[in-house]
Amino acid sequence: MLVDTHAHLHSDAFKDDLNEVIERAKKVGVLYIIEAGLDLETNKKVLELAKKFSIIKPSLGVYPTDATKLTNEELESSLNFIRQNKDSIIAIGEVGLDFNEGRETEKQQREIFQKVINLAQEIKKPLIIHSRKAEEECVQMLESSTLKKVIFHCFNGNFKLVKRIENKNWFLSIPPIILRSLHFQGIVNNVSIENLLTETDSPYLAPPPKTRNEPAFVKLAVERIAEIKNLTFEETQNLIFKNFQNVFLKQF
Ligand SMILES: [Zn+2]
């Protein structure tokens, strides 16, 4: 009953062996993989993959830094594409704010993110958030919304922000790099299991550095969460699966 709530299987890294990658995921017990798009082109690939593999559930996004390079018309058609496909998607993402390269585009990124938040409210879908060097700004903008289903993917913000996320009853998805990341171990230690999900961000963020990540490795994250929470592996995967059902499989 494992779930990977964030992967990019449309990536070239999987072009030669995607079938095997999916088989390995199924073999360790992965039931769902949320495949996240970044722009119009990858969003189309995400929908195709979801048609081909029933384990894949599509999430369509506008990646924050890429979106600033779009014209207004292009942005609107990207958002419209998500709107038009609302009945086939499980979430909107990845979306958010990214100030890793500086704040020159901050105002524009905030305007785009606000449009995305409005869209999530309009079509009633969970939001999967990317928030690099912009964690507080993301949390703040989302706190001003009425959204109840928000998932922070690979969240690197501080523990005050983690608590604000938990207080809103939102979710943090934990990747397998928890094996070597004190930050993610700390999140799991400090946050109720009711606010945790698991992800891989495949092909990125593999537990051994500079190797390819894949959805089967989500099992490693569950094992580590179980250890920290003093639960069995079964209990942990069941509780996380319950969270997954509440966020993604139930109607708003
Ligand atoms: Zn990602």
PDB file of C-alpha atoms and ligand atoms in Angstrom:
ATOM      1  CA  MET A   1       0.000   0.000   0.000  1.00  0.00           C
ATOM      2  CA  LEU A   2       2.827   2.426  -0.783  1.00  0.00           C
ATOM      3  CA  VAL A   3       2.286   5.778  -2.471  1.00  0.00           C
ATOM      4  CA  ASP A   4       4.688   8.019  -4.342  1.00  0.00           C
ATOM      5  CA  THR A   5       3.039  11.454  -4.409  1.00  0.00           C
ATOM      6  CA  HIS A   6       5.680  13.132  -6.569  1.00  0.00           C
ATOM      7  CA  ALA A   7       7.553  11.754  -9.571  1.00  0.00           C
ATOM      8  CA  HIS A   8       8.595  12.882 -13.045  1.00  0.00           C
ATOM      9  CA  LEU A   9       8.461   9.665 -15.051  1.00  0.00           C
ATOM     10  CA  HIS A  10       8.108  11.678 -18.263  1.00  0.00           C
ATOM     11  CA  SER A  11      11.805  12.536 -17.796  1.00  0.00           C
ATOM     12  CA  ASP A  12      14.318  11.306 -20.386  1.00  0.00           C
ATOM     13  CA  ALA A  13      15.977   9.379 -17.565  1.00  0.00           C
ATOM     14  CA  PHE A  14      13.193   6.780 -17.952  1.00  0.00           C
ATOM     15  CA  LYS A  15      12.919   6.676 -21.722  1.00  0.00           C
ATOM     16  CA  ASP A  16      14.543   3.254 -22.083  1.00  0.00           C
ATOM     17  CA  ASP A  17      13.083   1.252 -19.214  1.00  0.00           C
ATOM     18  CA  LEU A  18       9.894   2.818 -17.897  1.00  0.00           C
ATOM     19  CA  ASN A  19       8.048  -0.517 -18.027  1.00  0.00           C
ATOM     20  CA  GLU A  20      10.657  -2.133 -15.772  1.00  0.00           C
ATOM     21  CA  VAL A  21      10.617   0.853 -13.425  1.00  0.00           C
ATOM     22  CA  ILE A  22       6.838   0.557 -13.061  1.00  0.00           C
ATOM     23  CA  GLU A  23       7.079  -3.211 -12.537  1.00  0.00           C
ATOM     24  CA  ARG A  24       9.657  -2.741  -9.764  1.00  0.00           C
ATOM     25  CA  ALA A  25       7.381  -0.192  -8.084  1.00  0.00           C
ATOM     26  CA  LYS A  26       4.427  -2.606  -8.204  1.00  0.00           C
ATOM     27  CA  LYS A  27       6.597  -5.426  -6.888  1.00  0.00           C
ATOM     28  CA  VAL A  28       7.463  -3.561  -3.670  1.00  0.00           C
ATOM     29  CA  GLY A  29       3.799  -2.625  -3.218  1.00  0.00           C
ATOM     30  CA  VAL A  30       3.410   0.838  -4.722  1.00  0.00           C
ATOM     31  CA  LEU A  31      -0.279   1.400  -5.508  1.00  0.00           C
ATOM     32  CA  TYR A  32      -0.194   4.961  -6.789  1.00  0.00           C
ATOM     33  CA  ILE A  33       2.387   7.232  -8.365  1.00  0.00           C
ATOM     34  CA  ILE A  34       1.482  10.883  -8.804  1.00  0.00           C
ATOM     35  CA  GLU A  35       3.201  12.099 -11.929  1.00  0.00           C
ATOM     36  CA  ALA A  36       3.819  15.857 -11.836  1.00  0.00           C
ATOM     37  CA  GLY A  37       3.978  18.058 -14.929  1.00  0.00           C
ATOM     38  CA  LEU A  38       5.944  21.290 -15.156  1.00  0.00           C
ATOM     39  CA  ASP A  39       4.622  23.058 -18.242  1.00  0.00           C
ATOM     40  CA  LEU A  40       2.272  22.577 -21.179  1.00  0.00           C
ATOM     41  CA  GLU A  41       4.581  20.123 -22.941  1.00  0.00           C
ATOM     42  CA  THR A  42       5.260  17.895 -19.926  1.00  0.00           C
ATOM     43  CA  ASN A  43       1.633  18.189 -18.782  1.00  0.00           C
ATOM     44  CA  LYS A  44       0.608  16.548 -22.064  1.00  0.00           C
ATOM     45  CA  LYS A  45       3.126  13.745 -21.456  1.00  0.00           C
ATOM     46  CA  VAL A  46       1.774  13.296 -17.928  1.00  0.00           C
ATOM     47  CA  LEU A  47      -1.740  12.721 -19.286  1.00  0.00           C
ATOM     48  CA  GLU A  48      -0.424  10.214 -21.845  1.00  0.00           C
ATOM     49  CA  LEU A  49       1.472   8.274 -19.174  1.00  0.00           C
ATOM     50  CA  ALA A  50      -1.620   8.145 -16.976  1.00  0.00           C
ATOM     51  CA  LYS A  51      -3.582   6.656 -19.871  1.00  0.00           C
ATOM     52  CA  LYS A  52      -0.914   4.041 -20.444  1.00  0.00           C
ATOM     53  CA  PHE A  53      -0.286   2.983 -16.830  1.00  0.00           C
ATOM     54  CA  SER A  54      -3.172   2.735 -14.377  1.00  0.00           C
ATOM     55  CA  ILE A  55      -0.770   3.111 -11.406  1.00  0.00           C
ATOM     56  CA  ILE A  56       0.033   6.662 -12.585  1.00  0.00           C
ATOM     57  CA  LYS A  57      -2.260   9.493 -11.511  1.00  0.00           C
ATOM     58  CA  PRO A  58      -1.747  12.823 -13.250  1.00  0.00           C
ATOM     59  CA  SER A  59      -0.990  16.179 -11.665  1.00  0.00           C
ATOM     60  CA  LEU A  60      -0.601  19.156 -13.992  1.00  0.00           C
ATOM     61  CA  GLY A  61       1.576  22.101 -13.094  1.00  0.00           C
ATOM     62  CA  VAL A  62       3.281  25.339 -14.002  1.00  0.00           C
ATOM     63  CA  TYR A  63       6.841  25.307 -12.660  1.00  0.00           C
ATOM     64  CA  PRO A  64       7.398  28.676 -10.947  1.00  0.00           C
ATOM     65  CA  THR A  65      10.633  29.793 -12.634  1.00  0.00           C
ATOM     66  CA  ASP A  66       9.678  28.508 -16.097  1.00  0.00           C
ATOM     67  CA  ALA A  67       6.293  30.178 -15.886  1.00  0.00           C
ATOM     68  CA  THR A  68       7.889  33.631 -15.616  1.00  0.00           C
ATOM     69  CA  LYS A  69       9.223  33.192 -19.147  1.00  0.00           C
ATOM     70  CA  LEU A  70       5.749  32.766 -20.617  1.00  0.00           C
ATOM     71  CA  THR A  71       3.729  35.530 -22.249  1.00  0.00           C
ATOM     72  CA  ASN A  72       0.383  36.305 -20.657  1.00  0.00           C
ATOM     73  CA  GLU A  73      -1.409  34.364 -23.398  1.00  0.00           C
ATOM     74  CA  GLU A  74       0.865  31.348 -22.929  1.00  0.00           C
ATOM     75  CA  LEU A  75       0.302  31.387 -19.185  1.00  0.00           C
ATOM     76  CA  GLU A  76      -3.457  31.629 -19.655  1.00  0.00           C
ATOM     77  CA  SER A  77      -3.450  28.725 -22.107  1.00  0.00           C
ATOM     78  CA  SER A  78      -1.343  26.654 -19.658  1.00  0.00           C
ATOM     79  CA  LEU A  79      -3.857  27.338 -16.907  1.00  0.00           C
ATOM     80  CA  ASN A  80      -6.727  26.657 -19.278  1.00  0.00           C
ATOM     81  CA  PHE A  81      -5.207  23.321 -20.214  1.00  0.00           C
ATOM     82  CA  ILE A  82      -5.306  22.345 -16.528  1.00  0.00           C
ATOM     83  CA  ARG A  83      -8.891  23.616 -16.252  1.00  0.00           C
ATOM     84  CA  GLN A  84      -9.987  21.663 -19.327  1.00  0.00           C
ATOM     85  CA  ASN A  85      -8.510  18.449 -17.929  1.00  0.00           C
ATOM     86  CA  LYS A  86      -9.858  18.866 -14.412  1.00  0.00           C
ATOM     87  CA  ASP A  87     -11.872  15.657 -14.533  1.00  0.00           C
ATOM     88  CA  SER A  88      -8.856  13.509 -15.387  1.00  0.00           C
ATOM     89  CA  ILE A  89      -6.350  14.927 -12.892  1.00  0.00           C
ATOM     90  CA  ILE A  90      -5.755  14.171  -9.231  1.00  0.00           C
ATOM     91  CA  ALA A  91      -3.996  17.432  -8.295  1.00  0.00           C
ATOM     92  CA  ILE A  92      -2.393  20.650  -9.523  1.00  0.00           C
ATOM     93  CA  GLY A  93       1.413  20.671  -9.312  1.00  0.00           C
ATOM     94  CA  GLU A  94       4.085  21.199  -9.274  1.00  0.00           C
ATOM     95  CA  VAL A  95       3.511  24.849  -8.604  1.00  0.00           C
ATOM     96  CA  GLY A  96       4.752  27.399  -6.103  1.00  0.00           C
ATOM     97  CA  LEU A  97       7.579  29.905  -5.702  1.00  0.00           C
ATOM     98  CA  ASP A  98      11.326  29.541  -6.270  1.00  0.00           C
ATOM     99  CA  PHE A  99      13.743  32.336  -5.347  1.00  0.00           C
ATOM    100  CA  ASN A 100      16.850  30.179  -5.625  1.00  0.00           C
ATOM    101  CA  GLU A 101      18.127  32.335  -8.474  1.00  0.00           C
ATOM    102  CA  GLY A 102      17.201  35.605  -6.785  1.00  0.00           C
ATOM    103  CA  ARG A 103      14.135  37.730  -6.349  1.00  0.00           C
ATOM    104  CA  GLU A 104      14.016  39.613  -9.646  1.00  0.00           C
ATOM    105  CA  THR A 105      10.926  37.668 -10.647  1.00  0.00           C
ATOM    106  CA  GLU A 106       9.316  37.634  -7.185  1.00  0.00           C
ATOM    107  CA  LYS A 107       6.393  39.898  -8.057  1.00  0.00           C
ATOM    108  CA  GLN A 108       5.649  37.993 -11.249  1.00  0.00           C
ATOM    109  CA  GLN A 109       5.984  34.605  -9.534  1.00  0.00           C
ATOM    110  CA  ARG A 110       3.571  35.717  -6.819  1.00  0.00           C
ATOM    111  CA  GLU A 111       1.022  36.857  -9.413  1.00  0.00           C
ATOM    112  CA  ILE A 112       1.270  33.536 -11.229  1.00  0.00           C
ATOM    113  CA  PHE A 113       1.056  31.531  -7.994  1.00  0.00           C
ATOM    114  CA  GLN A 114      -2.032  33.511  -6.954  1.00  0.00           C
ATOM    115  CA  LYS A 115      -3.685  32.572 -10.260  1.00  0.00           C
ATOM    116  CA  VAL A 116      -2.807  28.921  -9.576  1.00  0.00           C
ATOM    117  CA  ILE A 117      -4.268  29.129  -6.055  1.00  0.00           C
ATOM    118  CA  ASN A 118      -7.448  30.641  -7.510  1.00  0.00           C
ATOM    119  CA  LEU A 119      -7.604  27.850 -10.078  1.00  0.00           C
ATOM    120  CA  ALA A 120      -7.245  25.180  -7.362  1.00  0.00           C
ATOM    121  CA  GLN A 121     -10.132  26.795  -5.492  1.00  0.00           C
ATOM    122  CA  GLU A 122     -12.195  26.983  -8.667  1.00  0.00           C
ATOM    123  CA  ILE A 123     -11.700  23.382  -9.832  1.00  0.00           C
ATOM    124  CA  LYS A 124     -11.352  21.979  -6.300  1.00  0.00           C
ATOM    125  CA  LYS A 125      -8.057  20.138  -6.575  1.00  0.00           C
ATOM    126  CA  PRO A 126      -5.228  19.610  -4.089  1.00  0.00           C
ATOM    127  CA  LEU A 127      -2.070  21.673  -4.680  1.00  0.00           C
ATOM    128  CA  ILE A 128       1.412  20.120  -4.767  1.00  0.00           C
ATOM    129  CA  ILE A 129       3.889  22.812  -3.772  1.00  0.00           C
ATOM    130  CA  HIS A 130       7.475  23.454  -4.786  1.00  0.00           C
ATOM    131  CA  SER A 131       8.969  26.123  -2.501  1.00  0.00           C
ATOM    132  CA  ARG A 132      12.714  26.601  -2.853  1.00  0.00           C
ATOM    133  CA  LYS A 133      14.136  29.550  -0.889  1.00  0.00           C
ATOM    134  CA  ALA A 134      10.550  30.790  -0.771  1.00  0.00           C
ATOM    135  CA  GLU A 135       9.082  28.567   1.900  1.00  0.00           C
ATOM    136  CA  GLU A 136       7.695  31.289   4.137  1.00  0.00           C
ATOM    137  CA  GLU A 137       6.236  33.216   1.202  1.00  0.00           C
ATOM    138  CA  CYS A 138       4.497  30.049  -0.038  1.00  0.00           C
ATOM    139  CA  VAL A 139       3.047  29.217   3.366  1.00  0.00           C
ATOM    140  CA  GLN A 140       1.891  32.811   3.782  1.00  0.00           C
ATOM    141  CA  MET A 141       0.122  32.986   0.419  1.00  0.00           C
ATOM    142  CA  LEU A 142      -1.568  29.649   1.039  1.00  0.00           C
ATOM    143  CA  GLU A 143      -2.669  30.698   4.525  1.00  0.00           C
ATOM    144  CA  SER A 144      -4.508  33.576   2.855  1.00  0.00           C
ATOM    145  CA  SER A 145      -6.440  31.102   0.710  1.00  0.00           C
ATOM    146  CA  THR A 146      -9.255  28.772   1.685  1.00  0.00           C
ATOM    147  CA  LEU A 147      -7.429  25.688   0.427  1.00  0.00           C
ATOM    148  CA  LYS A 148      -7.622  22.656   2.685  1.00  0.00           C
ATOM    149  CA  LYS A 149      -5.635  20.189   0.610  1.00  0.00           C
ATOM    150  CA  VAL A 150      -2.055  21.333   0.214  1.00  0.00           C
ATOM    151  CA  ILE A 151       1.008  19.095  -0.044  1.00  0.00           C
ATOM    152  CA  PHE A 152       4.487  20.534   0.446  1.00  0.00           C
ATOM    153  CA  HIS A 153       6.858  18.477  -1.655  1.00  0.00           C
ATOM    154  CA  CYS A 154      10.451  18.125  -0.338  1.00  0.00           C
ATOM    155  CA  PHE A 155       9.951  20.975   2.101  1.00  0.00           C
ATOM    156  CA  ASN A 156      13.164  22.620   3.256  1.00  0.00           C
ATOM    157  CA  GLY A 157      11.666  25.371   5.415  1.00  0.00           C
ATOM    158  CA  ASN A 158      12.291  25.758   9.122  1.00  0.00           C
ATOM    159  CA  PHE A 159      10.347  24.083  11.916  1.00  0.00           C
ATOM    160  CA  LYS A 160       8.211  27.120  12.656  1.00  0.00           C
ATOM    161  CA  LEU A 161       6.887  26.868   9.113  1.00  0.00           C
ATOM    162  CA  VAL A 162       6.511  23.107   9.461  1.00  0.00           C
ATOM    163  CA  LYS A 163       4.291  23.751  12.496  1.00  0.00           C
ATOM    164  CA  ARG A 164       2.224  26.295  10.556  1.00  0.00           C
ATOM    165  CA  ILE A 165       1.684  23.644   7.866  1.00  0.00           C
ATOM    166  CA  GLU A 166       0.679  21.095  10.481  1.00  0.00           C
ATOM    167  CA  ASN A 167      -1.671  23.589  12.163  1.00  0.00           C
ATOM    168  CA  LYS A 168      -3.502  24.052   8.866  1.00  0.00           C
ATOM    169  CA  ASN A 169      -3.745  20.265   8.617  1.00  0.00           C
ATOM    170  CA  TRP A 170      -1.814  20.298   5.359  1.00  0.00           C
ATOM    171  CA  PHE A 171       0.759  17.705   4.327  1.00  0.00           C
ATOM    172  CA  LEU A 172       4.503  17.254   3.986  1.00  0.00           C
ATOM    173  CA  SER A 173       5.712  14.554   1.613  1.00  0.00           C
ATOM    174  CA  ILE A 174       8.894  12.807   2.692  1.00  0.00           C
ATOM    175  CA  PRO A 175      11.431  11.570   0.107  1.00  0.00           C
ATOM    176  CA  PRO A 176      13.864   8.615   0.470  1.00  0.00           C
ATOM    177  CA  ILE A 177      16.758  11.053   1.035  1.00  0.00           C
ATOM    178  CA  ILE A 178      15.416  11.049   4.586  1.00  0.00           C
ATOM    179  CA  LEU A 179      17.987   8.228   4.965  1.00  0.00           C
ATOM    180  CA  ARG A 180      20.765  10.832   4.900  1.00  0.00           C
ATOM    181  CA  SER A 181      18.878  14.025   5.716  1.00  0.00           C
ATOM    182  CA  LEU A 182      18.633  15.189   9.320  1.00  0.00           C
ATOM    183  CA  HIS A 183      16.172  17.839   8.136  1.00  0.00           C
ATOM    184  CA  PHE A 184      13.600  15.297   6.958  1.00  0.00           C
ATOM    185  CA  GLN A 185      14.251  13.072   9.979  1.00  0.00           C
ATOM    186  CA  GLY A 186      13.497  16.143  12.092  1.00  0.00           C
ATOM    187  CA  ILE A 187      10.253  16.838  10.227  1.00  0.00           C
ATOM    188  CA  VAL A 188       9.068  13.270  10.788  1.00  0.00           C
ATOM    189  CA  ASN A 189      10.019  13.525  14.450  1.00  0.00           C
ATOM    190  CA  ASN A 190       8.103  16.773  14.914  1.00  0.00           C
ATOM    191  CA  VAL A 191       5.007  16.277  12.807  1.00  0.00           C
ATOM    192  CA  SER A 192       2.031  13.993  13.387  1.00  0.00           C
ATOM    193  CA  ILE A 193       1.879  10.980  11.059  1.00  0.00           C
ATOM    194  CA  GLU A 194      -1.529  12.319  10.015  1.00  0.00           C
ATOM    195  CA  ASN A 195       0.239  15.109   8.148  1.00  0.00           C
ATOM    196  CA  LEU A 196       2.795  12.978   6.318  1.00  0.00           C
ATOM    197  CA  LEU A 197       2.900  11.552   2.807  1.00  0.00           C
ATOM    198  CA  THR A 198       5.738   9.909   0.875  1.00  0.00           C
ATOM    199  CA  GLU A 199       7.310  10.746  -2.459  1.00  0.00           C
ATOM    200  CA  THR A 200      10.461  10.193  -4.498  1.00  0.00           C
ATOM    201  CA  ASP A 201      10.778  13.179  -6.899  1.00  0.00           C
ATOM    202  CA  SER A 202      12.149  10.589  -9.363  1.00  0.00           C
ATOM    203  CA  PRO A 203      14.500  10.801 -11.198  1.00  0.00           C
ATOM    204  CA  TYR A 204      15.956  13.350  -8.751  1.00  0.00           C
ATOM    205  CA  LEU A 205      16.977  13.048  -5.089  1.00  0.00           C
ATOM    206  CA  ALA A 206      17.991   9.366  -5.028  1.00  0.00           C
ATOM    207  CA  PRO A 207      19.166   8.165  -1.621  1.00  0.00           C
ATOM    208  CA  PRO A 208      22.709   7.494  -2.937  1.00  0.00           C
ATOM    209  CA  PRO A 209      23.801  10.832  -4.454  1.00  0.00           C
ATOM    210  CA  LYS A 210      24.034  11.176  -8.255  1.00  0.00           C
ATOM    211  CA  THR A 211      22.088   8.034  -9.061  1.00  0.00           C
ATOM    212  CA  ARG A 212      18.644   7.780 -10.596  1.00  0.00           C
ATOM    213  CA  ASN A 213      15.736   7.729  -8.208  1.00  0.00           C
ATOM    214  CA  GLU A 214      12.628   5.640  -8.946  1.00  0.00           C
ATOM    215  CA  PRO A 215       9.214   5.109  -7.313  1.00  0.00           C
ATOM    216  CA  ALA A 216      10.149   1.709  -5.778  1.00  0.00           C
ATOM    217  CA  PHE A 217      12.526   3.579  -3.441  1.00  0.00           C
ATOM    218  CA  VAL A 218       9.555   5.166  -1.678  1.00  0.00           C
ATOM    219  CA  LYS A 219       9.665   2.026   0.464  1.00  0.00           C
ATOM    220  CA  LEU A 220      12.917   3.289   2.027  1.00  0.00           C
ATOM    221  CA  ALA A 221      11.161   6.455   3.178  1.00  0.00           C
ATOM    222  CA  VAL A 222       8.360   4.438   4.785  1.00  0.00           C
ATOM    223  CA  GLU A 223      10.889   2.209   6.574  1.00  0.00           C
ATOM    224  CA  ARG A 224      12.680   5.230   8.036  1.00  0.00           C
ATOM    225  CA  ILE A 225       9.415   6.946   9.040  1.00  0.00           C
ATOM    226  CA  ALA A 226       8.354   3.717  10.793  1.00  0.00           C
ATOM    227  CA  GLU A 227      11.614   3.634  12.776  1.00  0.00           C
ATOM    228  CA  ILE A 228      11.324   7.270  13.851  1.00  0.00           C
ATOM    229  CA  LYS A 229       7.656   6.960  14.779  1.00  0.00           C
ATOM    230  CA  ASN A 230       8.146   3.631  16.538  1.00  0.00           C
ATOM    231  CA  LEU A 231       5.534   1.950  14.377  1.00  0.00           C
ATOM    232  CA  THR A 232       5.677  -1.198  12.294  1.00  0.00           C
ATOM    233  CA  PHE A 233       6.185  -0.896   8.557  1.00  0.00           C
ATOM    234  CA  GLU A 234       2.582  -2.074   8.013  1.00  0.00           C
ATOM    235  CA  GLU A 235       1.115   0.458  10.422  1.00  0.00           C
ATOM    236  CA  THR A 236       3.116   3.246   8.812  1.00  0.00           C
ATOM    237  CA  GLN A 237       2.171   2.434   5.241  1.00  0.00           C
ATOM    238  CA  ASN A 238      -1.491   2.048   6.230  1.00  0.00           C
ATOM    239  CA  LEU A 239      -1.575   5.421   7.990  1.00  0.00           C
ATOM    240  CA  ILE A 240       0.126   7.150   5.068  1.00  0.00           C
ATOM    241  CA  PHE A 241      -2.207   5.436   2.635  1.00  0.00           C
ATOM    242  CA  LYS A 242      -5.155   6.709   4.658  1.00  0.00           C
ATOM    243  CA  ASN A 243      -3.774  10.247   4.329  1.00  0.00           C
ATOM    244  CA  PHE A 244      -3.389   9.702   0.598  1.00  0.00           C
ATOM    245  CA  GLN A 245      -7.010   8.602   0.323  1.00  0.00           C
ATOM    246  CA  ASN A 246      -8.218  11.620   2.283  1.00  0.00           C
ATOM    247  CA  VAL A 247      -6.266  14.089   0.172  1.00  0.00           C
ATOM    248  CA  PHE A 248      -6.489  12.676  -3.307  1.00  0.00           C
ATOM    249  CA  LEU A 249      -9.231  10.078  -3.584  1.00  0.00           C
ATOM    250  CA  LYS A 250     -12.077  11.739  -1.669  1.00  0.00           C
ATOM    251  CA  GLN A 251     -14.166  14.526  -3.094  1.00  0.00           C
ATOM    252  CA  PHE A 252     -13.782  17.978  -1.606  1.00  0.00           C
TER     253      PHE A 252
HETATM  254 ZN    ZN B   1       9.449  17.722  -8.743  1.00  0.00          ZN
END
